[in-house]
Amino acid sequence: DQQVKQNSPSLSVQEGRISILNCDYTNSMFDYFLWYKKYPAEGPTFLISISSIKDKNEDGRFTVFLNKSAKHLSLHIVPSQPGDSAVYFCAASVGNTPLVFGKGTRLSVIA
Amino acid sequence: GAGVSQSPRYKVAKRGQDVALRCDPISGHVSLFWYQQALGQGPEFLTYFQNEAQLDKSGLPSDRFFAERPEGSVSTLKIQRTQQEDSAVYLCASSLIRDRGLYEQYFGPGTRLTVT
């Protein structure tokens, strides 16, 4: 039973446009959500996080939105750049506990 | 500053061999996590330390897997009598507990284990 789901295995976006990556979760106890970016042969790199007391967090080109009633979060990247091409993982936890990851979405930004 | 480092980066083991994977967390990070990532999947939790105490080992797939962090810094994940299904990337992450319990886990580059 997957507690964190990323239903789109891949996404292609033109350079300069918005990339929207989606994530759904089933465990209503999750109170901390993170997005990681992963390049081949490297470990995941932390991008941005949000706690359940907020519904939006922004950091430069990256914004994470949390909809608790729908158990849904999304990552918006604006504008998308070719260097953003990577696999993006959504992760969630209950407090300071191990993260539960989705399977990832491969983003390709086309120049 | 230095990030999380792991060694070796790549390991090929014959079925039945024992292996030891090392993780050096970011200095001062209290929590240390081990994850296993199979091809095409997200990382899956194996075990977790706070300082030298192993708080959760519920993700270890069998009693062939053993982890330790004796002095609360460097950690070693040991796999005895390796099997083909152990082939995966093993990721280590560390975190510093911040205010309001918010923290981020910082990952090392991983060790890719191939069991032949």
mmCIF file of C-alpha atoms in Angstrom:
data_model
loop_
_atom_site.group_PDB
_atom_site.id
_atom_site.type_symbol
_atom_site.label_atom_id
_atom_site.label_comp_id
_atom_site.label_asym_id
_atom_site.label_seq_id
_atom_site.Cartn_x
_atom_site.Cartn_y
_atom_site.Cartn_z
ATOM 1 C CA ASP A 1 0.000 0.000 0.000
ATOM 2 C CA GLN A 2 1.742 3.145 -1.243
ATOM 3 C CA GLN A 3 1.302 6.025 1.158
ATOM 4 C CA VAL A 4 2.863 8.589 -1.197
ATOM 5 C CA LYS A 5 1.979 8.453 -4.885
ATOM 6 C CA GLN A 6 3.379 10.256 -7.882
ATOM 7 C CA ASN A 7 1.079 9.141 -10.667
ATOM 8 C CA SER A 8 2.989 10.695 -13.572
ATOM 9 C CA PRO A 9 6.211 8.805 -14.287
ATOM 10 C CA SER A 10 7.344 11.522 -16.703
ATOM 11 C CA LEU A 11 6.665 15.082 -17.797
ATOM 12 C CA SER A 12 8.005 17.177 -20.693
ATOM 13 C CA VAL A 13 7.907 20.963 -20.611
ATOM 14 C CA GLN A 14 9.273 23.689 -22.882
ATOM 15 C CA GLU A 15 11.982 25.925 -21.512
ATOM 16 C CA GLY A 16 10.519 29.058 -19.941
ATOM 17 C CA ARG A 17 7.123 27.499 -19.243
ATOM 18 C CA ILE A 18 5.756 26.271 -15.930
ATOM 19 C CA SER A 19 6.416 22.714 -14.714
ATOM 20 C CA ILE A 20 3.834 21.275 -12.330
ATOM 21 C CA LEU A 21 4.645 18.042 -10.523
ATOM 22 C CA ASN A 22 1.937 16.367 -8.468
ATOM 23 C CA CYS A 23 1.893 14.115 -5.428
ATOM 24 C CA ASP A 24 -0.924 12.465 -3.478
ATOM 25 C CA TYR A 25 -0.735 10.886 -0.036
ATOM 26 C CA THR A 26 -3.019 8.668 2.009
ATOM 27 C CA ASN A 27 -1.726 9.013 5.591
ATOM 28 C CA SER A 28 -3.485 11.953 7.246
ATOM 29 C CA MET A 29 -0.879 11.887 10.047
ATOM 30 C CA PHE A 30 1.831 13.216 7.703
ATOM 31 C CA ASP A 31 2.756 16.730 8.816
ATOM 32 C CA TYR A 32 5.912 17.492 6.861
ATOM 33 C CA PHE A 33 6.384 17.275 3.100
ATOM 34 C CA LEU A 34 9.498 17.648 0.999
ATOM 35 C CA TRP A 35 10.568 17.630 -2.641
ATOM 36 C CA TYR A 36 13.899 16.230 -3.727
ATOM 37 C CA LYS A 37 15.615 16.384 -7.103
ATOM 38 C CA LYS A 38 17.856 13.574 -8.310
ATOM 39 C CA TYR A 39 20.401 13.461 -11.106
ATOM 40 C CA PRO A 40 21.798 10.103 -12.317
ATOM 41 C CA ALA A 41 24.497 8.596 -10.092
ATOM 42 C CA GLU A 42 23.914 11.203 -7.378
ATOM 43 C CA GLY A 43 21.928 11.178 -4.158
ATOM 44 C CA PRO A 44 18.645 13.098 -3.878
ATOM 45 C CA THR A 45 19.124 16.842 -3.338
ATOM 46 C CA PHE A 46 16.736 18.691 -1.049
ATOM 47 C CA LEU A 47 14.705 21.330 -2.902
ATOM 48 C CA ILE A 48 11.891 22.684 -0.758
ATOM 49 C CA SER A 49 9.651 21.647 2.125
ATOM 50 C CA ILE A 50 6.345 22.578 3.698
ATOM 51 C CA SER A 51 4.775 21.813 7.050
ATOM 52 C CA SER A 52 1.122 20.972 7.416
ATOM 53 C CA ILE A 53 0.385 24.296 9.107
ATOM 54 C CA LYS A 54 0.999 26.089 5.803
ATOM 55 C CA ASP A 55 -0.539 25.775 2.371
ATOM 56 C CA LYS A 56 2.216 27.405 0.334
ATOM 57 C CA ASN A 57 5.968 27.836 0.487
ATOM 58 C CA GLU A 58 8.119 29.669 -2.056
ATOM 59 C CA ASP A 59 11.826 29.607 -2.728
ATOM 60 C CA GLY A 60 12.930 31.401 -5.875
ATOM 61 C CA ARG A 61 11.568 29.594 -8.913
ATOM 62 C CA PHE A 62 10.128 26.789 -6.775
ATOM 63 C CA THR A 63 6.756 26.862 -5.016
ATOM 64 C CA VAL A 64 5.128 24.006 -3.148
ATOM 65 C CA PHE A 65 1.376 23.982 -2.563
ATOM 66 C CA LEU A 66 -0.332 21.773 0.019
ATOM 67 C CA ASN A 67 -4.042 20.912 -0.044
ATOM 68 C CA LYS A 68 -4.657 18.958 3.161
ATOM 69 C CA SER A 69 -8.322 18.254 2.511
ATOM 70 C CA ALA A 70 -7.444 16.643 -0.826
ATOM 71 C CA LYS A 71 -4.223 15.093 0.543
ATOM 72 C CA HIS A 72 -2.417 16.571 -2.433
ATOM 73 C CA LEU A 73 0.703 18.602 -2.928
ATOM 74 C CA SER A 74 2.317 20.042 -5.993
ATOM 75 C CA LEU A 75 5.639 21.582 -6.984
ATOM 76 C CA HIS A 76 5.627 24.465 -9.429
ATOM 77 C CA ILE A 77 8.811 25.475 -11.237
ATOM 78 C CA VAL A 78 8.653 28.831 -13.031
ATOM 79 C CA PRO A 79 10.318 29.435 -15.408
ATOM 80 C CA SER A 80 11.563 25.936 -16.237
ATOM 81 C CA GLN A 81 15.194 25.649 -17.324
ATOM 82 C CA PRO A 82 17.050 22.797 -19.080
ATOM 83 C CA GLY A 83 19.100 22.259 -15.882
ATOM 84 C CA ASP A 84 15.872 21.362 -14.081
ATOM 85 C CA SER A 85 15.722 18.098 -16.047
ATOM 86 C CA ALA A 86 15.964 15.375 -13.389
ATOM 87 C CA VAL A 87 13.833 12.934 -11.406
ATOM 88 C CA TYR A 88 11.744 14.650 -8.725
ATOM 89 C CA PHE A 89 10.678 12.784 -5.596
ATOM 90 C CA CYS A 90 7.925 13.780 -3.232
ATOM 91 C CA ALA A 91 8.409 12.657 0.391
ATOM 92 C CA ALA A 92 6.418 12.893 3.620
ATOM 93 C CA SER A 93 6.901 12.202 7.304
ATOM 94 C CA VAL A 94 5.186 12.320 10.683
ATOM 95 C CA GLY A 95 7.395 14.637 12.720
ATOM 96 C CA ASN A 96 11.029 13.611 12.931
ATOM 97 C CA THR A 97 10.580 10.148 11.492
ATOM 98 C CA PRO A 98 11.901 8.442 8.372
ATOM 99 C CA LEU A 99 10.660 9.808 5.082
ATOM 100 C CA VAL A 100 8.175 7.954 2.887
ATOM 101 C CA PHE A 101 8.925 8.593 -0.780
ATOM 102 C CA GLY A 102 6.920 8.441 -3.966
ATOM 103 C CA LYS A 103 8.323 6.658 -7.023
ATOM 104 C CA GLY A 104 9.400 9.865 -8.694
ATOM 105 C CA THR A 105 8.548 11.876 -11.819
ATOM 106 C CA ARG A 106 11.131 12.373 -14.559
ATOM 107 C CA LEU A 107 11.033 15.976 -15.763
ATOM 108 C CA SER A 108 12.474 16.858 -19.168
ATOM 109 C CA VAL A 109 12.788 20.545 -19.983
ATOM 110 C CA ILE A 110 13.162 21.032 -23.712
ATOM 111 C CA ALA A 111 15.146 23.993 -25.016
ATOM 112 C CA GLY B 1 30.768 22.708 4.261
ATOM 113 C CA ALA B 2 31.203 19.011 3.525
ATOM 114 C CA GLY B 3 28.109 17.035 2.715
ATOM 115 C CA VAL B 4 27.231 13.427 3.496
ATOM 116 C CA SER B 5 29.810 11.046 2.093
ATOM 117 C CA GLN B 6 29.488 7.344 1.438
ATOM 118 C CA SER B 7 32.001 4.663 0.550
ATOM 119 C CA PRO B 8 32.499 2.719 -1.534
ATOM 120 C CA ARG B 9 30.523 4.335 -4.348
ATOM 121 C CA TYR B 10 30.257 1.019 -6.172
ATOM 122 C CA LYS B 11 30.528 -2.506 -4.833
ATOM 123 C CA VAL B 12 30.297 -5.808 -6.679
ATOM 124 C CA ALA B 13 29.894 -8.837 -4.432
ATOM 125 C CA LYS B 14 29.540 -12.502 -5.193
ATOM 126 C CA ARG B 15 26.427 -14.119 -3.771
ATOM 127 C CA GLY B 16 27.136 -15.220 -0.220
ATOM 128 C CA GLN B 17 29.794 -12.585 0.495
ATOM 129 C CA ASP B 18 29.510 -10.092 3.350
ATOM 130 C CA VAL B 19 29.682 -6.372 2.580
ATOM 131 C CA ALA B 20 30.082 -3.242 4.707
ATOM 132 C CA LEU B 21 28.909 0.180 3.542
ATOM 133 C CA ARG B 22 30.082 3.328 5.272
ATOM 134 C CA CYS B 23 28.364 6.670 5.818
ATOM 135 C CA ASP B 24 29.955 9.884 7.094
ATOM 136 C CA PRO B 25 27.144 12.302 7.980
ATOM 137 C CA ILE B 26 27.340 16.074 8.053
ATOM 138 C CA SER B 27 29.208 17.126 11.195
ATOM 139 C CA GLY B 28 26.840 17.857 14.059
ATOM 140 C CA HIS B 29 23.841 16.136 12.514
ATOM 141 C CA VAL B 30 22.028 14.169 15.179
ATOM 142 C CA SER B 31 19.892 11.901 13.043
ATOM 143 C CA LEU B 32 21.131 9.392 10.478
ATOM 144 C CA PHE B 33 18.991 7.329 8.135
ATOM 145 C CA TRP B 34 19.647 4.455 5.751
ATOM 146 C CA TYR B 35 17.452 3.913 2.697
ATOM 147 C CA GLN B 36 17.470 1.327 -0.092
ATOM 148 C CA GLN B 37 16.569 2.380 -3.622
ATOM 149 C CA ALA B 38 15.728 -0.223 -6.245
ATOM 150 C CA LEU B 39 15.769 0.673 -9.927
ATOM 151 C CA GLY B 40 12.792 2.836 -10.903
ATOM 152 C CA GLN B 41 11.583 3.191 -7.318
ATOM 153 C CA GLY B 42 11.811 5.816 -4.624
ATOM 154 C CA PRO B 43 14.100 5.320 -1.633
ATOM 155 C CA GLU B 44 12.693 2.988 1.036
ATOM 156 C CA PHE B 45 13.517 3.295 4.713
ATOM 157 C CA LEU B 46 15.810 0.732 6.318
ATOM 158 C CA THR B 47 16.890 2.048 9.727
ATOM 159 C CA TYR B 48 17.367 5.248 11.732
ATOM 160 C CA PHE B 49 19.722 6.492 14.461
ATOM 161 C CA GLN B 50 19.554 9.417 16.803
ATOM 162 C CA ASN B 51 23.131 9.904 17.980
ATOM 163 C CA GLU B 52 24.307 6.346 18.723
ATOM 164 C CA ALA B 53 20.864 4.951 19.513
ATOM 165 C CA GLN B 54 19.156 2.900 16.819
ATOM 166 C CA LEU B 55 15.563 4.082 17.216
ATOM 167 C CA ASP B 56 13.920 2.175 14.392
ATOM 168 C CA LYS B 57 15.097 -0.801 12.371
ATOM 169 C CA SER B 58 11.709 -1.891 11.108
ATOM 170 C CA GLY B 59 12.716 -1.432 7.463
ATOM 171 C CA LEU B 60 15.616 -3.890 7.506
ATOM 172 C CA PRO B 61 14.485 -6.671 5.126
ATOM 173 C CA SER B 62 16.057 -9.575 6.992
ATOM 174 C CA ASP B 63 18.364 -10.451 9.863
ATOM 175 C CA ARG B 64 21.217 -10.466 7.344
ATOM 176 C CA PHE B 65 21.131 -6.668 7.533
ATOM 177 C CA PHE B 66 22.769 -4.938 10.464
ATOM 178 C CA ALA B 67 23.611 -1.263 11.097
ATOM 179 C CA GLU B 68 25.602 0.513 13.763
ATOM 180 C CA ARG B 69 26.672 4.013 14.743
ATOM 181 C CA PRO B 70 28.807 3.387 17.831
ATOM 182 C CA GLU B 71 30.042 6.934 18.492
ATOM 183 C CA GLY B 72 27.100 8.831 17.118
ATOM 184 C CA SER B 73 28.802 9.979 13.928
ATOM 185 C CA VAL B 74 29.993 7.478 11.266
ATOM 186 C CA SER B 75 27.610 4.618 10.521
ATOM 187 C CA THR B 76 28.121 1.243 8.866
ATOM 188 C CA LEU B 77 25.472 -0.880 7.164
ATOM 189 C CA LYS B 78 26.509 -4.512 6.964
ATOM 190 C CA ILE B 79 24.883 -7.135 4.800
ATOM 191 C CA GLN B 80 25.799 -10.738 5.480
ATOM 192 C CA ARG B 81 25.578 -13.556 2.938
ATOM 193 C CA THR B 82 24.476 -11.223 0.153
ATOM 194 C CA GLN B 83 21.714 -12.333 -2.214
ATOM 195 C CA GLN B 84 20.859 -11.078 -5.701
ATOM 196 C CA GLU B 85 17.777 -9.299 -4.394
ATOM 197 C CA ASP B 86 20.080 -7.110 -2.253
ATOM 198 C CA SER B 87 21.300 -5.392 -5.439
ATOM 199 C CA ALA B 88 20.249 -1.744 -5.096
ATOM 200 C CA VAL B 89 21.563 1.711 -4.292
ATOM 201 C CA TYR B 90 21.995 2.233 -0.546
ATOM 202 C CA LEU B 91 21.511 5.847 0.481
ATOM 203 C CA CYS B 92 22.510 7.464 3.736
ATOM 204 C CA ALA B 93 20.974 10.733 4.933
ATOM 205 C CA SER B 94 21.551 12.939 7.960
ATOM 206 C CA SER B 95 19.515 15.704 9.510
ATOM 207 C CA LEU B 96 19.683 18.346 12.206
ATOM 208 C CA ILE B 97 16.530 18.746 14.235
ATOM 209 C CA ARG B 98 15.481 22.392 13.975
ATOM 210 C CA ASP B 99 12.877 24.514 15.667
ATOM 211 C CA ARG B 100 9.315 23.183 15.613
ATOM 212 C CA GLY B 101 10.647 19.808 14.590
ATOM 213 C CA LEU B 102 11.262 20.926 11.041
ATOM 214 C CA TYR B 103 14.267 19.392 9.393
ATOM 215 C CA GLU B 104 15.549 18.360 6.031
ATOM 216 C CA GLN B 105 17.420 15.156 5.362
ATOM 217 C CA TYR B 106 20.590 15.579 3.340
ATOM 218 C CA PHE B 107 21.584 12.596 1.264
ATOM 219 C CA GLY B 108 24.935 11.158 0.295
ATOM 220 C CA PRO B 109 25.677 9.971 -3.253
ATOM 221 C CA GLY B 110 24.814 6.367 -2.396
ATOM 222 C CA THR B 111 26.576 3.039 -2.755
ATOM 223 C CA ARG B 112 25.488 0.968 -5.728
ATOM 224 C CA LEU B 113 25.670 -2.689 -4.704
ATOM 225 C CA THR B 114 25.570 -5.365 -7.376
ATOM 226 C CA VAL B 115 25.398 -8.987 -6.261
ATOM 227 C CA THR B 116 26.407 -11.485 -8.938
#
